[in-house]
PDB file of C-alpha atoms in Angstrom:
ATOM      1  CA  UNK A   6      88.528 124.965 -92.495  1.00  0.00           C
ATOM      2  CA  UNK A   7      84.591 124.189 -92.075  1.00  0.00           C
ATOM      3  CA  UNK A   8      84.501 122.155 -95.732  1.00  0.00           C
ATOM      4  CA  UNK A   9      87.812 120.270 -93.921  1.00  0.00           C
ATOM      5  CA  UNK A  10      86.202 116.864 -93.939  1.00  0.00           C
ATOM      6  CA  UNK A  11      83.983 117.485 -97.454  1.00  0.00           C
ATOM      7  CA  UNK A  12      87.184 118.528 -99.021  1.00  0.00           C
ATOM      8  CA  UNK A  13      88.891 115.541 -98.383  1.00  0.00           C
ATOM      9  CA  UNK A  14      85.775 113.233-100.159  1.00  0.00           C
ATOM     10  CA  UNK A  15      88.518 112.779-103.478  1.00  0.00           C
ATOM     11  CA  UNK A  16      89.550 109.588-105.601  1.00  0.00           C
ATOM     12  CA  UNK A  17      92.898 109.295-103.971  1.00  0.00           C
ATOM     13  CA  UNK A  18      95.123 108.357-107.275  1.00  0.00           C
ATOM     14  CA  UNK A  19      96.466 111.626-108.636  1.00  0.00           C
ATOM     15  CA  UNK A  20      93.611 113.754-106.874  1.00  0.00           C
ATOM     16  CA  UNK A  21      94.301 117.208-105.588  1.00  0.00           C
ATOM     17  CA  UNK A  22      94.720 117.184-101.827  1.00  0.00           C
ATOM     18  CA  UNK A  23      92.828 120.154-100.768  1.00  0.00           C
ATOM     19  CA  UNK A  24      93.861 123.158 -98.923  1.00  0.00           C
ATOM     20  CA  UNK A  25      92.728 123.535 -95.416  1.00  0.00           C
ATOM     21  CA  UNK A  26      92.379 126.215 -93.193  1.00  0.00           C
ATOM     22  CA  UNK A  27      94.508 124.293 -90.268  1.00  0.00           C
ATOM     23  CA  UNK A  28      98.223 125.655 -89.923  1.00  0.00           C
ATOM     24  CA  UNK A  29      99.812 122.934 -87.714  1.00  0.00           C
ATOM     25  CA  UNK A  30     102.528 124.856 -87.088  1.00  0.00           C
ATOM     26  CA  UNK A  31     100.838 127.827 -85.831  1.00  0.00           C
ATOM     27  CA  UNK A  32      97.901 126.013 -83.922  1.00  0.00           C
ATOM     28  CA  UNK A  33      98.134 126.872 -80.229  1.00  0.00           C
ATOM     29  CA  UNK A  34      94.981 126.133 -77.736  1.00  0.00           C
ATOM     30  CA  UNK A  35      91.872 127.931 -77.223  1.00  0.00           C
ATOM     31  CA  UNK A  36      90.775 129.316 -73.368  1.00  0.00           C
ATOM     32  CA  UNK A  37      87.969 126.686 -73.982  1.00  0.00           C
ATOM     33  CA  UNK A  38      89.945 123.928 -74.210  1.00  0.00           C
ATOM     34  CA  UNK A  39      93.443 124.910 -72.369  1.00  0.00           C
ATOM     35  CA  UNK A  40      92.681 123.682 -69.050  1.00  0.00           C
ATOM     36  CA  UNK A  41      92.167 119.678 -71.214  1.00  0.00           C
ATOM     37  CA  UNK A  42      95.502 120.736 -73.225  1.00  0.00           C
ATOM     38  CA  UNK A  43      97.689 120.883 -70.602  1.00  0.00           C
ATOM     39  CA  UNK A  44      96.240 117.813 -68.169  1.00  0.00           C
ATOM     40  CA  UNK A  45      97.020 115.707 -71.803  1.00  0.00           C
ATOM     41  CA  UNK A  46     100.275 117.684 -72.892  1.00  0.00           C
ATOM     42  CA  UNK A  47     101.705 116.525 -69.260  1.00  0.00           C
ATOM     43  CA  UNK A  48     100.674 113.047 -69.583  1.00  0.00           C
ATOM     44  CA  UNK A  49     101.142 112.372 -73.587  1.00  0.00           C
ATOM     45  CA  UNK A  50     103.574 114.990 -74.660  1.00  0.00           C
ATOM     46  CA  UNK A  51     105.731 116.364 -71.564  1.00  0.00           C
ATOM     47  CA  UNK A  52     107.340 112.908 -70.983  1.00  0.00           C
ATOM     48  CA  UNK A  53     108.624 111.780 -74.515  1.00  0.00           C
ATOM     49  CA  UNK A  54     111.797 113.996 -75.188  1.00  0.00           C
ATOM     50  CA  UNK A  55     113.175 112.281 -71.941  1.00  0.00           C
ATOM     51  CA  UNK A  56     112.017 108.506 -72.906  1.00  0.00           C
ATOM     52  CA  UNK A  57     113.695 109.075 -76.153  1.00  0.00           C
ATOM     53  CA  UNK A  58     116.636 110.006 -74.417  1.00  0.00           C
ATOM     54  CA  UNK A  59     116.880 107.069 -72.482  1.00  0.00           C
ATOM     55  CA  UNK A  60     116.271 104.853 -74.977  1.00  0.00           C
ATOM     56  CA  UNK A  61     119.270 106.640 -77.107  1.00  0.00           C
ATOM     57  CA  UNK A  62     121.389 105.929 -73.936  1.00  0.00           C
ATOM     58  CA  UNK A  63     120.695 102.312 -73.732  1.00  0.00           C
ATOM     59  CA  UNK A  64     123.947 100.152 -73.317  1.00  0.00           C
ATOM     60  CA  UNK A  65     123.251  96.779 -74.864  1.00  0.00           C
ATOM     61  CA  UNK A  66     124.259  94.305 -72.041  1.00  0.00           C
ATOM     62  CA  UNK A  67     125.532  91.447 -74.419  1.00  0.00           C
ATOM     63  CA  UNK A  68     128.934  90.437 -73.681  1.00  0.00           C
ATOM     64  CA  UNK A  69     128.229  90.473 -70.184  1.00  0.00           C
ATOM     65  CA  UNK A  70     125.107  88.082 -70.772  1.00  0.00           C
ATOM     66  CA  UNK A  71     127.052  85.685 -73.216  1.00  0.00           C
ATOM     67  CA  UNK A  72     129.616  85.371 -70.706  1.00  0.00           C
ATOM     68  CA  UNK A  73     127.167  84.602 -67.475  1.00  0.00           C
ATOM     69  CA  UNK A  74     125.790  81.670 -70.013  1.00  0.00           C
ATOM     70  CA  UNK A  75     128.904  80.514 -70.855  1.00  0.00           C
ATOM     71  CA  UNK A  76     130.401  80.608 -67.487  1.00  0.00           C
ATOM     72  CA  UNK A  77     127.938  81.118 -65.002  1.00  0.00           C
ATOM     73  CA  UNK A  78     129.943  82.434 -62.047  1.00  0.00           C
ATOM     74  CA  UNK A  79     128.212  84.309 -58.790  1.00  0.00           C
ATOM     75  CA  UNK A  80     131.258  87.275 -60.046  1.00  0.00           C
ATOM     76  CA  UNK A  81     129.546  86.991 -64.124  1.00  0.00           C
ATOM     77  CA  UNK A  82     126.400  86.632 -63.268  1.00  0.00           C
ATOM     78  CA  UNK A  83     126.704  90.002 -61.281  1.00  0.00           C
ATOM     79  CA  UNK A  84     128.081  91.661 -63.885  1.00  0.00           C
ATOM     80  CA  UNK A  85     125.610  90.771 -66.225  1.00  0.00           C
ATOM     81  CA  UNK A  86     122.937  91.526 -63.820  1.00  0.00           C
ATOM     82  CA  UNK A  87     124.363  95.316 -63.139  1.00  0.00           C
ATOM     83  CA  UNK A  88     124.984  95.953 -67.220  1.00  0.00           C
ATOM     84  CA  UNK A  89     121.081  94.724 -67.898  1.00  0.00           C
ATOM     85  CA  UNK A  90     119.444  96.851 -64.395  1.00  0.00           C
ATOM     86  CA  UNK A  91     120.006 100.297 -66.114  1.00  0.00           C
ATOM     87  CA  UNK A  92     117.749  99.153 -69.191  1.00  0.00           C
ATOM     88  CA  UNK A  93     115.073  97.451 -66.785  1.00  0.00           C
ATOM     89  CA  UNK A  94     114.663 100.798 -65.032  1.00  0.00           C
ATOM     90  CA  UNK A  95     114.312 102.176 -68.592  1.00  0.00           C
ATOM     91  CA  UNK A  96     112.018  99.868 -69.617  1.00  0.00           C
ATOM     92  CA  UNK A  97     109.655 100.907 -66.576  1.00  0.00           C
ATOM     93  CA  UNK A  98     109.544 104.023 -67.780  1.00  0.00           C
ATOM     94  CA  UNK A  99     108.411 103.439 -71.184  1.00  0.00           C
ATOM     95  CA  UNK A 100     105.659 101.182 -69.725  1.00  0.00           C
ATOM     96  CA  UNK A 101     104.501 102.977 -67.350  1.00  0.00           C
ATOM     97  CA  UNK A 102     103.901 106.069 -70.198  1.00  0.00           C
ATOM     98  CA  UNK A 103     102.308 103.482 -72.463  1.00  0.00           C
ATOM     99  CA  UNK A 104      99.284 102.934 -69.446  1.00  0.00           C
ATOM    100  CA  UNK A 105      99.133 107.243 -69.286  1.00  0.00           C
ATOM    101  CA  UNK A 106      99.001 106.686 -72.893  1.00  0.00           C
ATOM    102  CA  UNK A 107      96.031 104.076 -72.731  1.00  0.00           C
ATOM    103  CA  UNK A 108      94.519 106.834 -70.440  1.00  0.00           C
ATOM    104  CA  UNK A 109      94.931 109.602 -71.932  1.00  0.00           C
ATOM    105  CA  UNK A 110      94.526 109.023 -75.731  1.00  0.00           C
ATOM    106  CA  UNK A 111      90.623 108.163 -75.153  1.00  0.00           C
ATOM    107  CA  UNK A 112      89.931 111.535 -73.917  1.00  0.00           C
ATOM    108  CA  UNK A 113      91.550 113.703 -76.910  1.00  0.00           C
ATOM    109  CA  UNK A 114      90.115 110.719 -79.263  1.00  0.00           C
ATOM    110  CA  UNK A 115      86.532 112.439 -77.603  1.00  0.00           C
ATOM    111  CA  UNK A 116      87.170 115.978 -77.823  1.00  0.00           C
ATOM    112  CA  UNK A 117      88.336 115.586 -81.853  1.00  0.00           C
ATOM    113  CA  UNK A 118      86.265 112.879 -82.843  1.00  0.00           C
ATOM    114  CA  UNK A 119      82.371 113.088 -81.067  1.00  0.00           C
ATOM    115  CA  UNK A 120      80.006 114.925 -83.110  1.00  0.00           C
ATOM    116  CA  UNK A 121      80.905 117.130 -85.860  1.00  0.00           C
ATOM    117  CA  UNK A 122      84.933 116.577 -86.495  1.00  0.00           C
ATOM    118  CA  UNK A 123      85.023 119.670 -89.043  1.00  0.00           C
ATOM    119  CA  UNK A 124      83.976 121.561 -85.905  1.00  0.00           C
ATOM    120  CA  UNK A 125      86.096 120.083 -83.428  1.00  0.00           C
ATOM    121  CA  UNK A 126      89.025 120.548 -85.258  1.00  0.00           C
ATOM    122  CA  UNK A 127      88.513 124.326 -86.078  1.00  0.00           C
ATOM    123  CA  UNK A 128      88.045 124.735 -82.377  1.00  0.00           C
ATOM    124  CA  UNK A 129      90.446 122.383 -80.727  1.00  0.00           C
ATOM    125  CA  UNK A 130      93.414 123.384 -82.956  1.00  0.00           C
ATOM    126  CA  UNK A 131      95.454 122.889 -79.470  1.00  0.00           C
ATOM    127  CA  UNK A 132      94.510 119.585 -78.889  1.00  0.00           C
ATOM    128  CA  UNK A 133      94.598 118.591 -82.939  1.00  0.00           C
ATOM    129  CA  UNK A 134      98.427 119.627 -82.689  1.00  0.00           C
ATOM    130  CA  UNK A 135      98.988 117.555 -79.268  1.00  0.00           C
ATOM    131  CA  UNK A 136      97.711 114.621 -81.180  1.00  0.00           C
ATOM    132  CA  UNK A 137     100.099 115.484 -83.906  1.00  0.00           C
ATOM    133  CA  UNK A 138     103.072 115.396 -81.303  1.00  0.00           C
ATOM    134  CA  UNK A 139     102.120 112.342 -80.092  1.00  0.00           C
ATOM    135  CA  UNK A 140     102.087 110.523 -83.293  1.00  0.00           C
ATOM    136  CA  UNK A 141     105.467 112.256 -84.135  1.00  0.00           C
ATOM    137  CA  UNK A 142     106.501 110.595 -80.642  1.00  0.00           C
ATOM    138  CA  UNK A 143     105.546 107.281 -81.441  1.00  0.00           C
ATOM    139  CA  UNK A 144     107.133 107.627 -84.651  1.00  0.00           C
ATOM    140  CA  UNK A 145     110.519 108.646 -82.891  1.00  0.00           C
ATOM    141  CA  UNK A 146     109.845 106.026 -80.259  1.00  0.00           C
ATOM    142  CA  UNK A 147     109.790 102.979 -82.564  1.00  0.00           C
ATOM    143  CA  UNK A 148     112.389 103.900 -84.997  1.00  0.00           C
ATOM    144  CA  UNK A 149     115.008 104.108 -81.796  1.00  0.00           C
ATOM    145  CA  UNK A 150     113.085 100.726 -80.839  1.00  0.00           C
ATOM    146  CA  UNK A 151     114.013  99.190 -84.032  1.00  0.00           C
ATOM    147  CA  UNK A 152     117.496 100.452 -83.876  1.00  0.00           C
ATOM    148  CA  UNK A 153     117.670  98.512 -80.611  1.00  0.00           C
ATOM    149  CA  UNK A 154     117.700  94.567 -80.920  1.00  0.00           C
ATOM    150  CA  UNK A 155     119.473  93.620 -78.091  1.00  0.00           C
ATOM    151  CA  UNK A 156     116.435  95.228 -76.048  1.00  0.00           C
ATOM    152  CA  UNK A 157     114.291  91.839 -75.818  1.00  0.00           C
ATOM    153  CA  UNK A 158     117.523  89.683 -74.879  1.00  0.00           C
ATOM    154  CA  UNK A 159     118.770  91.879 -72.061  1.00  0.00           C
ATOM    155  CA  UNK A 160     115.596  91.964 -70.499  1.00  0.00           C
ATOM    156  CA  UNK A 161     114.881  87.785 -71.295  1.00  0.00           C
ATOM    157  CA  UNK A 162     117.962  87.551 -68.856  1.00  0.00           C
ATOM    158  CA  UNK A 163     116.793  89.767 -66.823  1.00  0.00           C
ATOM    159  CA  UNK A 164     113.337  87.472 -66.164  1.00  0.00           C
ATOM    160  CA  UNK A 165     115.408  84.165 -66.113  1.00  0.00           C
ATOM    161  CA  UNK A 166     117.479  85.297 -63.193  1.00  0.00           C
ATOM    162  CA  UNK A 167     114.169  86.430 -61.354  1.00  0.00           C
ATOM    163  CA  UNK A 168     112.679  82.958 -62.541  1.00  0.00           C
ATOM    164  CA  UNK A 169     115.744  81.262 -60.654  1.00  0.00           C
ATOM    165  CA  UNK A 170     115.570  83.400 -57.925  1.00  0.00           C
ATOM    166  CA  UNK A 171     118.881  84.428 -58.203  1.00  0.00           C
ATOM    167  CA  UNK A 172     118.587  87.694 -56.460  1.00  0.00           C
ATOM    168  CA  UNK A 173     115.479  87.391 -54.264  1.00  0.00           C
ATOM    169  CA  UNK A 174     116.030  87.566 -50.557  1.00  0.00           C
ATOM    170  CA  UNK A 175     116.773  84.342 -49.395  1.00  0.00           C
ATOM    171  CA  UNK A 176     119.545  84.015 -51.793  1.00  0.00           C
ATOM    172  CA  UNK A 177     121.304  87.845 -50.989  1.00  0.00           C
ATOM    173  CA  UNK A 178     120.311  88.291 -47.464  1.00  0.00           C
ATOM    174  CA  UNK A 179     119.359  92.105 -48.738  1.00  0.00           C
ATOM    175  CA  UNK A 180     116.033  93.761 -49.570  1.00  0.00           C
ATOM    176  CA  UNK A 181     115.006  93.572 -53.111  1.00  0.00           C
ATOM    177  CA  UNK A 182     113.676  96.476 -54.583  1.00  0.00           C
ATOM    178  CA  UNK A 183     110.257  98.188 -55.220  1.00  0.00           C
ATOM    179  CA  UNK A 184     111.105  97.717 -59.013  1.00  0.00           C
ATOM    180  CA  UNK A 185     112.288  94.072 -59.061  1.00  0.00           C
ATOM    181  CA  UNK A 186     109.673  93.061 -56.066  1.00  0.00           C
ATOM    182  CA  UNK A 187     106.123  94.710 -58.270  1.00  0.00           C
ATOM    183  CA  UNK A 188     107.621  93.049 -61.662  1.00  0.00           C
ATOM    184  CA  UNK A 189     107.672  89.684 -60.044  1.00  0.00           C
ATOM    185  CA  UNK A 190     105.049  89.941 -57.892  1.00  0.00           C
ATOM    186  CA  UNK A 191     102.769  91.478 -60.533  1.00  0.00           C
ATOM    187  CA  UNK A 192     103.874  89.661 -62.907  1.00  0.00           C
ATOM    188  CA  UNK A 193     105.067  93.568 -64.859  1.00  0.00           C
ATOM    189  CA  UNK A 194     108.047  91.473 -66.082  1.00  0.00           C
ATOM    190  CA  UNK A 195     106.029  89.716 -68.584  1.00  0.00           C
ATOM    191  CA  UNK A 196     103.832  92.108 -69.412  1.00  0.00           C
ATOM    192  CA  UNK A 197     106.724  94.464 -70.231  1.00  0.00           C
ATOM    193  CA  UNK A 198     108.241  91.521 -72.223  1.00  0.00           C
ATOM    194  CA  UNK A 199     105.229  91.265 -74.480  1.00  0.00           C
ATOM    195  CA  UNK A 200     105.280  94.828 -74.622  1.00  0.00           C
ATOM    196  CA  UNK A 201     108.902  94.834 -76.474  1.00  0.00           C
ATOM    197  CA  UNK A 202     108.733  91.951 -78.541  1.00  0.00           C
ATOM    198  CA  UNK A 203     106.718  93.971 -81.105  1.00  0.00           C
ATOM    199  CA  UNK A 204     108.697  95.870 -83.455  1.00  0.00           C
ATOM    200  CA  UNK A 205     106.918  98.799 -83.384  1.00  0.00           C
ATOM    201  CA  UNK A 206     105.334  98.486 -79.720  1.00  0.00           C
ATOM    202  CA  UNK A 207     104.495 102.340 -79.235  1.00  0.00           C
ATOM    203  CA  UNK A 208     102.250 102.130 -82.886  1.00  0.00           C
ATOM    204  CA  UNK A 209     101.025  98.650 -81.960  1.00  0.00           C
ATOM    205  CA  UNK A 210      99.949 100.259 -78.338  1.00  0.00           C
ATOM    206  CA  UNK A 211      98.650 103.319 -79.704  1.00  0.00           C
ATOM    207  CA  UNK A 212      96.181 101.678 -82.235  1.00  0.00           C
ATOM    208  CA  UNK A 213      95.196  99.187 -79.678  1.00  0.00           C
ATOM    209  CA  UNK A 214      94.399 102.241 -77.586  1.00  0.00           C
ATOM    210  CA  UNK A 215      92.202 103.727 -80.716  1.00  0.00           C
ATOM    211  CA  UNK A 216      91.026 100.548 -81.767  1.00  0.00           C
ATOM    212  CA  UNK A 217      89.254 100.047 -78.319  1.00  0.00           C
ATOM    213  CA  UNK A 218      87.886 103.623 -78.309  1.00  0.00           C
ATOM    214  CA  UNK A 219      85.891 102.978 -81.432  1.00  0.00           C
ATOM    215  CA  UNK A 220      84.762  99.937 -80.478  1.00  0.00           C
ATOM    216  CA  UNK A 221      83.396 101.087 -77.425  1.00  0.00           C
ATOM    217  CA  UNK A 222      82.419 104.494 -79.084  1.00  0.00           C
ATOM    218  CA  UNK A 223      80.819 103.534 -82.736  1.00  0.00           C
ATOM    219  CA  UNK A 224      83.291 105.971 -83.826  1.00  0.00           C
ATOM    220  CA  UNK A 225      84.810 104.750 -86.526  1.00  0.00           C
ATOM    221  CA  UNK A 226      83.729 107.270 -89.584  1.00  0.00           C
ATOM    222  CA  UNK A 227      84.828 110.041 -86.959  1.00  0.00           C
ATOM    223  CA  UNK A 228      88.280 108.840 -85.840  1.00  0.00           C
ATOM    224  CA  UNK A 229      88.762 107.861 -89.811  1.00  0.00           C
ATOM    225  CA  UNK A 230      87.777 111.508 -90.471  1.00  0.00           C
ATOM    226  CA  UNK A 231      89.941 113.033 -88.101  1.00  0.00           C
ATOM    227  CA  UNK A 232      92.719 110.949 -89.126  1.00  0.00           C
ATOM    228  CA  UNK A 233      92.300 111.554 -92.852  1.00  0.00           C
ATOM    229  CA  UNK A 234      92.312 115.515 -91.876  1.00  0.00           C
ATOM    230  CA  UNK A 235      95.380 115.528 -90.109  1.00  0.00           C
ATOM    231  CA  UNK A 236      97.271 113.606 -93.156  1.00  0.00           C
ATOM    232  CA  UNK A 237      95.740 116.221 -95.271  1.00  0.00           C
ATOM    233  CA  UNK A 238      97.262 119.426 -92.915  1.00  0.00           C
ATOM    234  CA  UNK A 239     100.634 117.413 -92.895  1.00  0.00           C
ATOM    235  CA  UNK A 240     100.487 116.975 -96.357  1.00  0.00           C
ATOM    236  CA  UNK A 241      99.845 120.509 -97.554  1.00  0.00           C
ATOM    237  CA  UNK A 242     102.129 122.127 -94.912  1.00  0.00           C
ATOM    238  CA  UNK A 243     104.853 119.987 -96.870  1.00  0.00           C
ATOM    239  CA  UNK A 244     103.859 120.125-100.654  1.00  0.00           C
ATOM    240  CA  UNK A 245     102.572 123.911-100.492  1.00  0.00           C
ATOM    241  CA  UNK A 246     105.164 125.538 -98.262  1.00  0.00           C
ATOM    242  CA  UNK A 247     108.558 125.507 -99.719  1.00  0.00           C
ATOM    243  CA  UNK A 248     109.795 127.913 -97.331  1.00  0.00           C
ATOM    244  CA  UNK A 249     109.354 126.604 -94.330  1.00  0.00           C
ATOM    245  CA  UNK A 250     112.538 124.712 -91.995  1.00  0.00           C
ATOM    246  CA  UNK A 251     113.296 121.530 -92.468  1.00  0.00           C
ATOM    247  CA  UNK A 252     112.212 120.568 -88.932  1.00  0.00           C
ATOM    248  CA  UNK A 253     108.590 121.135 -89.552  1.00  0.00           C
ATOM    249  CA  UNK A 254     108.372 119.180 -93.242  1.00  0.00           C
ATOM    250  CA  UNK A 255     110.363 116.113 -90.723  1.00  0.00           C
ATOM    251  CA  UNK A 256     107.879 117.267 -87.878  1.00  0.00           C
ATOM    252  CA  UNK A 257     104.714 116.993 -90.827  1.00  0.00           C
ATOM    253  CA  UNK A 258     105.948 113.920 -92.670  1.00  0.00           C
ATOM    254  CA  UNK A 259     106.280 111.362 -89.348  1.00  0.00           C
ATOM    255  CA  UNK A 260     102.656 112.290 -88.707  1.00  0.00           C
ATOM    256  CA  UNK A 261     102.003 111.627 -92.166  1.00  0.00           C
ATOM    257  CA  UNK A 262     103.094 108.229 -92.075  1.00  0.00           C
ATOM    258  CA  UNK A 263     101.547 107.279 -88.929  1.00  0.00           C
ATOM    259  CA  UNK A 264      98.184 108.951 -89.640  1.00  0.00           C
ATOM    260  CA  UNK A 265      98.444 106.868 -92.779  1.00  0.00           C
ATOM    261  CA  UNK A 266      99.133 103.817 -90.746  1.00  0.00           C
ATOM    262  CA  UNK A 267      96.557 104.559 -87.948  1.00  0.00           C
ATOM    263  CA  UNK A 268      93.899 105.068 -90.513  1.00  0.00           C
ATOM    264  CA  UNK A 269      94.902 101.975 -92.242  1.00  0.00           C
ATOM    265  CA  UNK A 270      93.960 100.127 -89.350  1.00  0.00           C
ATOM    266  CA  UNK A 271      90.726 101.943 -88.386  1.00  0.00           C
ATOM    267  CA  UNK A 272      89.109 102.296 -91.900  1.00  0.00           C
ATOM    268  CA  UNK A 273      87.162  99.149 -92.718  1.00  0.00           C
ATOM    269  CA  UNK A 274      88.720  99.540 -96.569  1.00  0.00           C
ATOM    270  CA  UNK A 275      92.087 100.866 -95.030  1.00  0.00           C
ATOM    271  CA  UNK A 276      94.005 103.560 -96.408  1.00  0.00           C
ATOM    272  CA  UNK A 277      94.828 101.887-100.192  1.00  0.00           C
ATOM    273  CA  UNK A 278      92.164 101.214-101.941  1.00  0.00           C
ATOM    274  CA  UNK A 279      90.961 103.860-104.363  1.00  0.00           C
ATOM    275  CA  UNK A 280      88.496 105.707-103.244  1.00  0.00           C
ATOM    276  CA  UNK A 281      90.473 106.563 -99.941  1.00  0.00           C
ATOM    277  CA  UNK A 282      90.613 110.351 -98.805  1.00  0.00           C
ATOM    278  CA  UNK A 283      94.294 109.342 -98.071  1.00  0.00           C
ATOM    279  CA  UNK A 284      96.647 110.012-101.255  1.00  0.00           C
ATOM    280  CA  UNK A 285      99.172 107.151-101.125  1.00  0.00           C
ATOM    281  CA  UNK A 286     100.353 108.189-104.373  1.00  0.00           C
ATOM    282  CA  UNK A 287     101.363 112.068-103.800  1.00  0.00           C
ATOM    283  CA  UNK A 288     101.962 110.735 -99.924  1.00  0.00           C
ATOM    284  CA  UNK A 289     105.310 108.887-101.584  1.00  0.00           C
ATOM    285  CA  UNK A 290     105.566 111.800-104.255  1.00  0.00           C
ATOM    286  CA  UNK A 291     105.988 114.352-101.120  1.00  0.00           C
ATOM    287  CA  UNK A 292     108.438 111.864 -99.110  1.00  0.00           C
ATOM    288  CA  UNK A 293     110.495 111.234-101.966  1.00  0.00           C
ATOM    289  CA  UNK A 294     111.113 114.845-102.686  1.00  0.00           C
ATOM    290  CA  UNK A 295     112.438 115.640 -99.019  1.00  0.00           C
ATOM    291  CA  UNK A 296     116.351 117.088 -99.170  1.00  0.00           C
ATOM    292  CA  UNK A 297     117.425 115.604 -96.225  1.00  0.00           C
ATOM    293  CA  UNK A 298     118.334 111.920 -96.825  1.00  0.00           C
ATOM    294  CA  UNK A 299     118.978 110.858 -93.176  1.00  0.00           C
ATOM    295  CA  UNK A 300     115.226 111.439 -93.040  1.00  0.00           C
ATOM    296  CA  UNK A 301     113.793 109.538 -95.988  1.00  0.00           C
ATOM    297  CA  UNK A 302     115.829 106.734 -94.920  1.00  0.00           C
ATOM    298  CA  UNK A 303     114.009 107.005 -91.262  1.00  0.00           C
ATOM    299  CA  UNK A 304     110.660 107.146 -92.910  1.00  0.00           C
ATOM    300  CA  UNK A 305     111.121 104.412 -95.214  1.00  0.00           C
ATOM    301  CA  UNK A 306     112.526 102.323 -92.941  1.00  0.00           C
ATOM    302  CA  UNK A 307     109.043 102.941 -90.879  1.00  0.00           C
ATOM    303  CA  UNK A 308     107.023 102.696 -93.906  1.00  0.00           C
ATOM    304  CA  UNK A 309     107.979  99.098 -94.454  1.00  0.00           C
ATOM    305  CA  UNK A 310     106.813  98.114 -91.246  1.00  0.00           C
ATOM    306  CA  UNK A 311     103.173  99.066 -91.919  1.00  0.00           C
ATOM    307  CA  UNK A 312     102.628  95.023 -93.107  1.00  0.00           C
ATOM    308  CA  UNK A 313     104.318  94.295 -89.919  1.00  0.00           C
ATOM    309  CA  UNK A 314     102.156  97.014 -88.397  1.00  0.00           C
ATOM    310  CA  UNK A 315      99.014  95.349 -89.898  1.00  0.00           C
ATOM    311  CA  UNK A 316      99.098  92.096 -88.278  1.00  0.00           C
ATOM    312  CA  UNK A 317      99.413  93.280 -84.543  1.00  0.00           C
TER     313      UNK A 317
END
């Protein structure tokens, strides 16, 4: 593990990826990192499955909204409002999570990237795995978001109704929920709308947060090295351990893809120039060897958004 970063200084092309002494699958937090690990796990990783389940349960309100716009009767508008309200709650929970991500990710990067990245990764393997789990969540979330194109339309209708005062106290004579009041008062609705406007909003959030951390702390090279090491670990796990289960392969491939995209934003030369430590050609090859067609499709769809993400 001590030669982790130096071993990555290879020409991309057809260069081999070094075998790293870091088993991402079996990594566990040491006693020294356990306190921070538990805090960041609760903040960044633990909420992930519940948020993904909320997004999977999203039901479009397109038909009700269409009826309410075509025939804006109180009955139609009420049906449309009731249909979009669960979506508002989902988006509220997701947006609140991004605030936790913006708080927790810099703390994670500080431990992994300040000082000697080699020693940091060797000493904090539990936190390194936690970083990988966060990138896995980013992949899963944005894949679901891409398959929910009506989310923004539903939320736009909600904002329109708020702006009209349709459900204010003056109109209804009933108390407005804390959520709706906060969204009107603090312009939260506008910020949520901007968040979901991007095709990959969680990826944009992690890119923006990492970029801000890099600029503030002048750690561009260290963060790039950390991402390259994470990519190499995932690549080696998939390409050289053929006996692992499909879940491990899927996890590593997803983390590998997000690592490449994030590296491409952080490093001034990007991930695709010929001397990059990230071997793009071999990455594509290892993705193509996966036997699960569904996973290949999802990775390919996400990979096609690299150019979109570069404009975020």
